[in-house]
Amino acid sequence: MPNATHPTRDVLLSPSPTAVVWSGAGHPLVQIATPGVSLGAGDLLVEVELATVCGSDLHTVLGHRSADTPLVLGHEQVGRVVALGEHARASNGTPLMVGMRVIWSVAVACGDCDRCVRGLSQKCRTLAKYGHDRVRRGWELSGGFATHVQVLAGTAVIIVDDELPAAVIAPASCATATVVAALDAASGVVPLAGETVVIAGAGLLGLTACAMATDAGATVIVSDPDAMRREVALRFGAAAAVEPVALQPTLARMLEQGSREPLVAIEMSGAPSAVAALVSTVGVGGVVVLVGSVSPGELVPIDPESIVRRLVTLRGVHNYGGGQLERAAEYLEGAAGRYPFASLVGETFGLGEVEQALELAARGTHLRVAIDPRSQTRTPALQAVAHASP
């Protein structure tokens, strides 16, 4: 584990912090209590205000990828610091204090290995990940589906505004920060301002990318098979939102009307057909960023000659760096009043209802459902976006 420091502070809470543990398909979720937590230098104990169910959580419980069990799911959350180890600081260097409202990265990194030095902390040689790693002695509170999370040294921690709705900021720790990383990957090849950007998938990541790219000065075309999601994409700045079969005719019509050929294409759905479509769609000198393919799937046929002759760049993005999480939080603080991010989170469940939350999320009727560990009762969605998978 990246944090190898000796404990500097033992914390006992009453009632004891509890976490929901998943032990694999076919096994019931169980709650475990952790009366005491030993905080090392730089560690935090955070009381969770709200956690959201990410698509990655569903990939795990539905068996789409392997996972070491038992584990505490959840890696999109916001909470308040209740205890600290020595020298605990936010990513910007600010000393952390009890009561501060924070989000934190999905990855715990050493900061010293070759990958960390290269700026790839999310691929650290001794990586640990919230909501993904097996529960172990000394780090039982390791995921967001819990009353508290032990945030380890080596984690990017961002202080967030008290007034920002929890439903807006909780997904930043995965969805929003990943979008920042994706747009960084794209704009490193083709600056977004004035360009035509195609986004496949209007889930939470796709809608966030639509808003961010629009704000960066791009004309955004969103492709998604779900009519409701296409309608929502228009509220997030899309110039057009079309079903996949209509993408090519729409782009051809826009070219006839004087628009630029698309030089940026971002794949957020994970559908192999969407990957193939975007690789063939992007123009000469363009870039295709793959984000959604996070579990094993069918192989995608790609014509290498076409890529070479069109000077196309392919880039893969998985997770993000600490600076990108900070920029994600800053973006949401400014954009929450301009785009309906809060409406993307549907019903909220109590900690004893995680199984029901996962079942609802798997149905795809909301972009996100939430878990409030401080509540035991379900809160219905109010004007939440429906008919949308995570």
PDB file of C-alpha atoms in Angstrom, residues 39-313:
ATOM      1  CA  LEU A  39      -4.236   7.576  10.915  1.00  0.00           C
ATOM      2  CA  GLY A  40      -0.748   7.866   9.522  1.00  0.00           C
ATOM      3  CA  ALA A  41       0.985  11.101   8.602  1.00  0.00           C
ATOM      4  CA  GLY A  42      -1.038  12.809   5.883  1.00  0.00           C
ATOM      5  CA  ASP A  43      -4.115  10.593   6.388  1.00  0.00           C
ATOM      6  CA  LEU A  44      -7.677  11.857   6.908  1.00  0.00           C
ATOM      7  CA  LEU A  45     -10.872  10.413   8.258  1.00  0.00           C
ATOM      8  CA  VAL A  46     -13.791  11.853   6.300  1.00  0.00           C
ATOM      9  CA  GLU A  47     -17.486  11.534   7.092  1.00  0.00           C
ATOM     10  CA  VAL A  48     -19.296  10.885   3.808  1.00  0.00           C
ATOM     11  CA  GLU A  49     -22.039  13.344   2.936  1.00  0.00           C
ATOM     12  CA  LEU A  50     -23.105  11.736  -0.338  1.00  0.00           C
ATOM     13  CA  ALA A  51     -21.771   9.059  -2.672  1.00  0.00           C
ATOM     14  CA  THR A  52     -22.904   8.324  -6.225  1.00  0.00           C
ATOM     15  CA  VAL A  53     -22.983   4.976  -8.012  1.00  0.00           C
ATOM     16  CA  CYS A  54     -20.534   5.074 -10.902  1.00  0.00           C
ATOM     17  CA  GLY A  55     -20.644   2.845 -13.961  1.00  0.00           C
ATOM     18  CA  SER A  56     -17.431   1.282 -12.721  1.00  0.00           C
ATOM     19  CA  ASP A  57     -19.239   0.071  -9.593  1.00  0.00           C
ATOM     20  CA  LEU A  58     -21.767  -1.616 -11.863  1.00  0.00           C
ATOM     21  CA  HIS A  59     -19.065  -3.198 -14.015  1.00  0.00           C
ATOM     22  CA  THR A  60     -17.710  -4.762 -10.835  1.00  0.00           C
ATOM     23  CA  VAL A  61     -20.957  -6.115  -9.376  1.00  0.00           C
ATOM     24  CA  LEU A  62     -22.255  -7.300 -12.758  1.00  0.00           C
ATOM     25  CA  GLY A  63     -19.074  -9.293 -13.336  1.00  0.00           C
ATOM     26  CA  HIS A  64     -17.893  -7.322 -16.354  1.00  0.00           C
ATOM     27  CA  ARG A  65     -14.387  -7.271 -14.899  1.00  0.00           C
ATOM     28  CA  SER A  66     -12.489  -9.109 -12.182  1.00  0.00           C
ATOM     29  CA  ALA A  67     -12.221  -7.729  -8.662  1.00  0.00           C
ATOM     30  CA  ASP A  68     -10.492  -8.856  -5.497  1.00  0.00           C
ATOM     31  CA  THR A  69     -13.093  -9.341  -2.791  1.00  0.00           C
ATOM     32  CA  PRO A  70     -14.274  -8.469  -0.243  1.00  0.00           C
ATOM     33  CA  LEU A  71     -14.276  -4.767  -1.051  1.00  0.00           C
ATOM     34  CA  VAL A  72     -16.118  -1.560  -0.206  1.00  0.00           C
ATOM     35  CA  LEU A  73     -17.548  -0.103  -3.405  1.00  0.00           C
ATOM     36  CA  GLY A  74     -17.778   3.602  -4.159  1.00  0.00           C
ATOM     37  CA  HIS A  75     -15.263   6.189  -5.351  1.00  0.00           C
ATOM     38  CA  GLU A  76     -17.438   9.208  -6.185  1.00  0.00           C
ATOM     39  CA  GLN A  77     -18.222  11.066  -2.984  1.00  0.00           C
ATOM     40  CA  VAL A  78     -17.967  14.254  -0.965  1.00  0.00           C
ATOM     41  CA  GLY A  79     -17.597  14.596   2.784  1.00  0.00           C
ATOM     42  CA  ARG A  80     -16.192  16.485   5.761  1.00  0.00           C
ATOM     43  CA  VAL A  81     -12.952  15.929   7.612  1.00  0.00           C
ATOM     44  CA  VAL A  82     -13.507  14.604  11.146  1.00  0.00           C
ATOM     45  CA  ALA A  83      -9.940  13.623  12.057  1.00  0.00           C
ATOM     46  CA  LEU A  84      -6.432  14.077  10.674  1.00  0.00           C
ATOM     47  CA  GLY A  85      -2.983  12.580  10.851  1.00  0.00           C
ATOM     48  CA  GLU A  86       0.040  14.848  11.101  1.00  0.00           C
ATOM     49  CA  HIS A  87       0.840  17.214   8.237  1.00  0.00           C
ATOM     50  CA  ALA A  88      -2.380  16.529   6.296  1.00  0.00           C
ATOM     51  CA  ARG A  89      -2.662  18.971   3.418  1.00  0.00           C
ATOM     52  CA  ALA A  90      -4.853  19.557   0.403  1.00  0.00           C
ATOM     53  CA  SER A  91      -3.332  19.211  -3.045  1.00  0.00           C
ATOM     54  CA  ASN A  92      -2.758  22.964  -3.230  1.00  0.00           C
ATOM     55  CA  GLY A  93      -0.724  22.881  -0.015  1.00  0.00           C
ATOM     56  CA  THR A  94      -3.433  24.240   2.296  1.00  0.00           C
ATOM     57  CA  PRO A  95      -3.301  22.613   5.752  1.00  0.00           C
ATOM     58  CA  LEU A  96      -6.477  20.606   6.252  1.00  0.00           C
ATOM     59  CA  MET A  97      -8.686  21.126   9.288  1.00  0.00           C
ATOM     60  CA  VAL A  98     -11.573  19.311  10.909  1.00  0.00           C
ATOM     61  CA  GLY A  99     -14.843  20.452   9.351  1.00  0.00           C
ATOM     62  CA  MET A 100     -13.481  21.153   5.877  1.00  0.00           C
ATOM     63  CA  ARG A 101     -15.572  19.819   3.011  1.00  0.00           C
ATOM     64  CA  VAL A 102     -13.476  17.766   0.605  1.00  0.00           C
ATOM     65  CA  ILE A 103     -13.375  15.434  -2.358  1.00  0.00           C
ATOM     66  CA  TRP A 104     -10.466  13.128  -3.129  1.00  0.00           C
ATOM     67  CA  SER A 105      -8.973  11.202  -6.023  1.00  0.00           C
ATOM     68  CA  VAL A 106      -9.784   7.592  -6.819  1.00  0.00           C
ATOM     69  CA  ALA A 107      -6.055   6.764  -6.729  1.00  0.00           C
ATOM     70  CA  VAL A 108      -3.513   6.611  -3.915  1.00  0.00           C
ATOM     71  CA  ALA A 109      -0.031   7.101  -5.358  1.00  0.00           C
ATOM     72  CA  CYS A 110       3.507   6.988  -3.991  1.00  0.00           C
ATOM     73  CA  GLY A 111       4.667  10.117  -5.832  1.00  0.00           C
ATOM     74  CA  ASP A 112       8.161   8.706  -6.347  1.00  0.00           C
ATOM     75  CA  CYS A 113       8.041   5.898  -8.905  1.00  0.00           C
ATOM     76  CA  ASP A 114       8.804   6.385 -12.594  1.00  0.00           C
ATOM     77  CA  ARG A 115       5.133   6.646 -13.508  1.00  0.00           C
ATOM     78  CA  CYS A 116       4.342   9.188 -10.809  1.00  0.00           C
ATOM     79  CA  VAL A 117       7.355  11.256 -11.856  1.00  0.00           C
ATOM     80  CA  ARG A 118       6.077  11.169 -15.454  1.00  0.00           C
ATOM     81  CA  GLY A 119       2.722  12.578 -14.304  1.00  0.00           C
ATOM     82  CA  LEU A 120       0.874   9.252 -14.442  1.00  0.00           C
ATOM     83  CA  SER A 121       0.035   8.942 -10.760  1.00  0.00           C
ATOM     84  CA  GLN A 122      -3.140   7.010 -11.604  1.00  0.00           C
ATOM     85  CA  LYS A 123      -0.833   4.219 -12.828  1.00  0.00           C
ATOM     86  CA  CYS A 124       1.528   4.298  -9.828  1.00  0.00           C
ATOM     87  CA  ARG A 125       3.662   1.169  -9.351  1.00  0.00           C
ATOM     88  CA  THR A 126       2.167   0.718  -5.862  1.00  0.00           C
ATOM     89  CA  LEU A 127      -1.300   1.982  -6.718  1.00  0.00           C
ATOM     90  CA  ALA A 128      -4.274   1.638  -4.378  1.00  0.00           C
ATOM     91  CA  LYS A 129      -7.787   2.670  -5.416  1.00  0.00           C
ATOM     92  CA  TYR A 130     -10.829   3.610  -3.396  1.00  0.00           C
ATOM     93  CA  GLY A 131     -13.787   1.364  -4.119  1.00  0.00           C
ATOM     94  CA  HIS A 132     -11.663  -1.123  -6.055  1.00  0.00           C
ATOM     95  CA  ASP A 133      -9.164  -2.663  -3.632  1.00  0.00           C
ATOM     96  CA  ARG A 134      -9.730  -5.610  -1.349  1.00  0.00           C
ATOM     97  CA  VAL A 135     -10.575  -4.733   2.251  1.00  0.00           C
ATOM     98  CA  ARG A 136      -7.486  -5.210   4.397  1.00  0.00           C
ATOM     99  CA  ARG A 137      -6.610  -4.810   8.039  1.00  0.00           C
ATOM    100  CA  GLY A 138      -5.862  -1.177   8.729  1.00  0.00           C
ATOM    101  CA  TRP A 139      -7.787   0.066   5.679  1.00  0.00           C
ATOM    102  CA  GLU A 140     -11.317  -1.223   6.137  1.00  0.00           C
ATOM    103  CA  LEU A 141     -12.896   2.158   5.322  1.00  0.00           C
ATOM    104  CA  SER A 142     -11.634   2.088   1.746  1.00  0.00           C
ATOM    105  CA  GLY A 143     -14.693   2.999  -0.335  1.00  0.00           C
ATOM    106  CA  GLY A 144     -17.432   5.589  -0.511  1.00  0.00           C
ATOM    107  CA  PHE A 145     -20.375   3.329   0.365  1.00  0.00           C
ATOM    108  CA  ALA A 146     -19.673   3.916   4.041  1.00  0.00           C
ATOM    109  CA  THR A 147     -20.306   6.425   6.785  1.00  0.00           C
ATOM    110  CA  HIS A 148     -16.600   7.321   6.741  1.00  0.00           C
ATOM    111  CA  VAL A 149     -13.602   6.860   4.468  1.00  0.00           C
ATOM    112  CA  GLN A 150      -9.982   6.721   5.553  1.00  0.00           C
ATOM    113  CA  VAL A 151      -8.243   8.897   2.975  1.00  0.00           C
ATOM    114  CA  LEU A 152      -4.596   7.883   2.771  1.00  0.00           C
ATOM    115  CA  ALA A 153      -1.519  10.018   2.275  1.00  0.00           C
ATOM    116  CA  GLY A 154      -0.737  10.064  -1.429  1.00  0.00           C
ATOM    117  CA  THR A 155      -4.328  10.922  -2.324  1.00  0.00           C
ATOM    118  CA  ALA A 156      -5.165  14.183  -4.088  1.00  0.00           C
ATOM    119  CA  VAL A 157      -7.514  16.052  -1.722  1.00  0.00           C
ATOM    120  CA  ILE A 158      -9.478  19.106  -2.881  1.00  0.00           C
ATOM    121  CA  ILE A 159     -11.317  21.538  -0.592  1.00  0.00           C
ATOM    122  CA  VAL A 160     -14.736  22.373  -2.048  1.00  0.00           C
ATOM    123  CA  ASP A 161     -17.307  25.100  -1.527  1.00  0.00           C
ATOM    124  CA  ASP A 162     -19.852  24.469   1.231  1.00  0.00           C
ATOM    125  CA  GLU A 163     -22.655  25.820  -0.967  1.00  0.00           C
ATOM    126  CA  LEU A 164     -22.097  23.530  -3.960  1.00  0.00           C
ATOM    127  CA  PRO A 165     -24.817  20.833  -3.981  1.00  0.00           C
ATOM    128  CA  ALA A 166     -23.499  17.410  -3.025  1.00  0.00           C
ATOM    129  CA  ALA A 167     -25.160  15.867  -6.092  1.00  0.00           C
ATOM    130  CA  VAL A 168     -23.080  18.165  -8.297  1.00  0.00           C
ATOM    131  CA  ILE A 169     -19.668  17.730  -6.668  1.00  0.00           C
ATOM    132  CA  ALA A 170     -19.729  14.042  -5.616  1.00  0.00           C
ATOM    133  CA  PRO A 171     -19.197  12.679  -9.173  1.00  0.00           C
ATOM    134  CA  ALA A 172     -16.129  14.894  -9.626  1.00  0.00           C
ATOM    135  CA  SER A 173     -13.891  12.232  -8.090  1.00  0.00           C
ATOM    136  CA  CYS A 174     -14.385  10.024 -11.133  1.00  0.00           C
ATOM    137  CA  ALA A 175     -16.648  11.321 -13.893  1.00  0.00           C
ATOM    138  CA  THR A 176     -15.779  15.016 -14.011  1.00  0.00           C
ATOM    139  CA  ALA A 177     -12.036  14.630 -13.469  1.00  0.00           C
ATOM    140  CA  THR A 178     -11.879  11.918 -16.138  1.00  0.00           C
ATOM    141  CA  VAL A 179     -13.542  14.315 -18.574  1.00  0.00           C
ATOM    142  CA  VAL A 180     -10.914  16.952 -17.785  1.00  0.00           C
ATOM    143  CA  ALA A 181      -8.234  14.355 -18.566  1.00  0.00           C
ATOM    144  CA  ALA A 182      -9.977  13.424 -21.822  1.00  0.00           C
ATOM    145  CA  LEU A 183     -10.212  17.025 -22.988  1.00  0.00           C
ATOM    146  CA  ASP A 184      -6.574  17.565 -22.037  1.00  0.00           C
ATOM    147  CA  ALA A 185      -5.654  14.575 -24.203  1.00  0.00           C
ATOM    148  CA  ALA A 186      -7.655  15.987 -27.109  1.00  0.00           C
ATOM    149  CA  SER A 187      -6.534  19.603 -26.838  1.00  0.00           C
ATOM    150  CA  GLY A 188      -2.895  18.518 -26.626  1.00  0.00           C
ATOM    151  CA  VAL A 189      -3.302  17.531 -30.283  1.00  0.00           C
ATOM    152  CA  VAL A 190      -6.047  19.884 -31.505  1.00  0.00           C
ATOM    153  CA  PRO A 191      -7.018  22.986 -29.468  1.00  0.00           C
ATOM    154  CA  LEU A 192     -10.789  22.917 -29.004  1.00  0.00           C
ATOM    155  CA  ALA A 193     -11.681  26.554 -29.707  1.00  0.00           C
ATOM    156  CA  GLY A 194     -13.421  26.901 -33.061  1.00  0.00           C
ATOM    157  CA  GLU A 195     -13.359  23.174 -33.813  1.00  0.00           C
ATOM    158  CA  THR A 196     -16.130  20.635 -34.330  1.00  0.00           C
ATOM    159  CA  VAL A 197     -16.104  17.992 -31.598  1.00  0.00           C
ATOM    160  CA  VAL A 198     -18.015  14.711 -31.808  1.00  0.00           C
ATOM    161  CA  ILE A 199     -18.901  12.930 -28.565  1.00  0.00           C
ATOM    162  CA  ALA A 200     -20.260   9.378 -28.535  1.00  0.00           C
ATOM    163  CA  GLY A 201     -22.337   8.683 -25.447  1.00  0.00           C
ATOM    164  CA  ALA A 202     -24.527  11.087 -23.486  1.00  0.00           C
ATOM    165  CA  GLY A 203     -24.090   9.589 -20.058  1.00  0.00           C
ATOM    166  CA  LEU A 204     -22.698  11.713 -17.250  1.00  0.00           C
ATOM    167  CA  LEU A 205     -19.224  11.787 -18.781  1.00  0.00           C
ATOM    168  CA  GLY A 206     -20.517  12.628 -22.242  1.00  0.00           C
ATOM    169  CA  LEU A 207     -22.781  15.415 -20.994  1.00  0.00           C
ATOM    170  CA  THR A 208     -19.983  16.878 -18.889  1.00  0.00           C
ATOM    171  CA  ALA A 209     -17.623  16.750 -21.864  1.00  0.00           C
ATOM    172  CA  CYS A 210     -20.285  18.452 -23.972  1.00  0.00           C
ATOM    173  CA  ALA A 211     -20.568  21.345 -21.522  1.00  0.00           C
ATOM    174  CA  MET A 212     -16.799  21.702 -21.077  1.00  0.00           C
ATOM    175  CA  ALA A 213     -16.028  21.571 -24.796  1.00  0.00           C
ATOM    176  CA  THR A 214     -18.795  24.072 -25.540  1.00  0.00           C
ATOM    177  CA  ASP A 215     -17.380  26.406 -22.909  1.00  0.00           C
ATOM    178  CA  ALA A 216     -13.962  25.997 -24.549  1.00  0.00           C
ATOM    179  CA  GLY A 217     -15.386  27.376 -27.799  1.00  0.00           C
ATOM    180  CA  ALA A 218     -16.104  24.165 -29.705  1.00  0.00           C
ATOM    181  CA  THR A 219     -19.188  23.183 -31.680  1.00  0.00           C
ATOM    182  CA  VAL A 220     -20.274  19.883 -30.164  1.00  0.00           C
ATOM    183  CA  ILE A 221     -22.205  17.075 -31.840  1.00  0.00           C
ATOM    184  CA  VAL A 222     -23.418  14.307 -29.521  1.00  0.00           C
ATOM    185  CA  SER A 223     -24.334  10.818 -30.683  1.00  0.00           C
ATOM    186  CA  ASP A 224     -26.469   8.520 -28.512  1.00  0.00           C
ATOM    187  CA  PRO A 225     -29.200   5.954 -29.254  1.00  0.00           C
ATOM    188  CA  ASP A 226     -31.423   7.154 -26.383  1.00  0.00           C
ATOM    189  CA  ALA A 227     -33.818   9.976 -27.283  1.00  0.00           C
ATOM    190  CA  MET A 228     -34.053  11.309 -23.718  1.00  0.00           C
ATOM    191  CA  ARG A 229     -30.293  11.514 -23.403  1.00  0.00           C
ATOM    192  CA  ARG A 230     -30.077  13.330 -26.724  1.00  0.00           C
ATOM    193  CA  GLU A 231     -32.608  15.858 -25.459  1.00  0.00           C
ATOM    194  CA  VAL A 232     -30.574  16.395 -22.294  1.00  0.00           C
ATOM    195  CA  ALA A 233     -27.395  16.882 -24.356  1.00  0.00           C
ATOM    196  CA  LEU A 234     -28.962  19.975 -25.908  1.00  0.00           C
ATOM    197  CA  ARG A 235     -29.333  21.415 -22.395  1.00  0.00           C
ATOM    198  CA  PHE A 236     -25.606  20.841 -21.898  1.00  0.00           C
ATOM    199  CA  GLY A 237     -24.582  22.903 -24.904  1.00  0.00           C
ATOM    200  CA  ALA A 238     -24.697  20.471 -27.818  1.00  0.00           C
ATOM    201  CA  ALA A 239     -25.246  22.107 -31.197  1.00  0.00           C
ATOM    202  CA  ALA A 240     -26.865  18.867 -32.330  1.00  0.00           C
ATOM    203  CA  ALA A 241     -27.683  15.539 -30.715  1.00  0.00           C
ATOM    204  CA  VAL A 242     -28.377  12.624 -33.040  1.00  0.00           C
ATOM    205  CA  GLU A 243     -28.783   8.877 -32.993  1.00  0.00           C
ATOM    206  CA  PRO A 244     -25.685   7.019 -34.225  1.00  0.00           C
ATOM    207  CA  VAL A 245     -27.068   6.217 -37.688  1.00  0.00           C
ATOM    208  CA  ALA A 246     -27.668   9.928 -38.279  1.00  0.00           C
ATOM    209  CA  LEU A 247     -24.170  11.065 -37.292  1.00  0.00           C
ATOM    210  CA  GLN A 248     -22.555  10.941 -40.741  1.00  0.00           C
ATOM    211  CA  PRO A 249     -25.470  12.643 -42.584  1.00  0.00           C
ATOM    212  CA  THR A 250     -25.558  15.355 -39.906  1.00  0.00           C
ATOM    213  CA  LEU A 251     -21.831  16.036 -40.242  1.00  0.00           C
ATOM    214  CA  ALA A 252     -22.107  16.083 -44.046  1.00  0.00           C
ATOM    215  CA  ARG A 253     -24.920  18.618 -43.862  1.00  0.00           C
ATOM    216  CA  MET A 254     -22.919  20.791 -41.464  1.00  0.00           C
ATOM    217  CA  LEU A 255     -19.940  20.709 -43.811  1.00  0.00           C
ATOM    218  CA  GLU A 256     -22.173  21.884 -46.654  1.00  0.00           C
ATOM    219  CA  GLN A 257     -23.290  24.761 -44.430  1.00  0.00           C
ATOM    220  CA  GLY A 258     -19.718  25.853 -43.779  1.00  0.00           C
ATOM    221  CA  SER A 259     -18.811  24.048 -40.555  1.00  0.00           C
ATOM    222  CA  ARG A 260     -15.359  22.540 -40.113  1.00  0.00           C
ATOM    223  CA  GLU A 261     -14.800  18.810 -40.437  1.00  0.00           C
ATOM    224  CA  PRO A 262     -14.564  17.215 -36.987  1.00  0.00           C
ATOM    225  CA  LEU A 263     -10.989  17.102 -35.732  1.00  0.00           C
ATOM    226  CA  VAL A 264     -11.810  15.902 -32.214  1.00  0.00           C
ATOM    227  CA  ALA A 265     -13.809  12.782 -31.390  1.00  0.00           C
ATOM    228  CA  ILE A 266     -14.325  11.520 -27.847  1.00  0.00           C
ATOM    229  CA  GLU A 267     -15.731   8.050 -27.172  1.00  0.00           C
ATOM    230  CA  MET A 268     -17.557   7.917 -23.827  1.00  0.00           C
ATOM    231  CA  SER A 269     -19.980   5.015 -24.254  1.00  0.00           C
ATOM    232  CA  GLY A 270     -17.679   2.006 -24.451  1.00  0.00           C
ATOM    233  CA  ALA A 271     -19.646   0.601 -27.396  1.00  0.00           C
ATOM    234  CA  PRO A 272     -17.304  -1.051 -29.928  1.00  0.00           C
ATOM    235  CA  SER A 273     -19.460   0.259 -32.795  1.00  0.00           C
ATOM    236  CA  ALA A 274     -18.984   3.811 -31.504  1.00  0.00           C
ATOM    237  CA  VAL A 275     -15.207   3.368 -31.363  1.00  0.00           C
ATOM    238  CA  ALA A 276     -15.151   2.240 -35.003  1.00  0.00           C
ATOM    239  CA  ALA A 277     -17.476   5.064 -36.081  1.00  0.00           C
ATOM    240  CA  LEU A 278     -15.378   7.797 -34.478  1.00  0.00           C
ATOM    241  CA  VAL A 279     -12.097   6.492 -35.876  1.00  0.00           C
ATOM    242  CA  SER A 280     -13.589   6.663 -39.364  1.00  0.00           C
ATOM    243  CA  THR A 281     -15.298  10.028 -38.754  1.00  0.00           C
ATOM    244  CA  VAL A 282     -12.477  12.243 -37.557  1.00  0.00           C
ATOM    245  CA  GLY A 283     -10.842  14.466 -40.158  1.00  0.00           C
ATOM    246  CA  VAL A 284      -7.257  14.817 -41.373  1.00  0.00           C
ATOM    247  CA  GLY A 285      -4.901  15.602 -38.512  1.00  0.00           C
ATOM    248  CA  GLY A 286      -7.603  14.868 -35.955  1.00  0.00           C
ATOM    249  CA  VAL A 287      -7.562  13.049 -32.636  1.00  0.00           C
ATOM    250  CA  VAL A 288      -9.763  10.281 -31.245  1.00  0.00           C
ATOM    251  CA  VAL A 289      -9.820   9.938 -27.454  1.00  0.00           C
ATOM    252  CA  LEU A 290     -11.084   6.625 -26.066  1.00  0.00           C
ATOM    253  CA  VAL A 291     -12.543   6.805 -22.554  1.00  0.00           C
ATOM    254  CA  GLY A 292     -15.520   4.459 -22.293  1.00  0.00           C
ATOM    255  CA  SER A 293     -13.833   1.114 -22.970  1.00  0.00           C
ATOM    256  CA  VAL A 294     -13.123   0.185 -19.341  1.00  0.00           C
ATOM    257  CA  SER A 295     -14.127  -3.483 -19.367  1.00  0.00           C
ATOM    258  CA  PRO A 296     -13.357  -6.341 -21.773  1.00  0.00           C
ATOM    259  CA  GLY A 297     -15.406  -6.252 -24.962  1.00  0.00           C
ATOM    260  CA  GLU A 298     -15.380  -7.272 -28.596  1.00  0.00           C
ATOM    261  CA  LEU A 299     -12.433  -6.336 -30.738  1.00  0.00           C
ATOM    262  CA  VAL A 300     -12.840  -3.314 -33.011  1.00  0.00           C
ATOM    263  CA  PRO A 301     -11.645  -3.548 -36.630  1.00  0.00           C
ATOM    264  CA  ILE A 302      -9.535  -0.514 -37.533  1.00  0.00           C
ATOM    265  CA  ASP A 303      -7.912   0.239 -40.893  1.00  0.00           C
ATOM    266  CA  PRO A 304      -4.326   1.267 -40.059  1.00  0.00           C
ATOM    267  CA  GLU A 305      -3.710   2.640 -43.566  1.00  0.00           C
ATOM    268  CA  SER A 306      -6.588   5.072 -43.153  1.00  0.00           C
ATOM    269  CA  ILE A 307      -5.208   6.236 -39.805  1.00  0.00           C
ATOM    270  CA  VAL A 308      -1.748   6.748 -41.292  1.00  0.00           C
ATOM    271  CA  ARG A 309      -2.916   8.602 -44.398  1.00  0.00           C
ATOM    272  CA  ARG A 310      -5.283  10.853 -42.409  1.00  0.00           C
ATOM    273  CA  LEU A 311      -2.608  11.569 -39.759  1.00  0.00           C
ATOM    274  CA  VAL A 312      -5.037  10.526 -37.032  1.00  0.00           C
ATOM    275  CA  THR A 313      -3.927  10.345 -33.403  1.00  0.00           C
TER     276      THR A 313
END
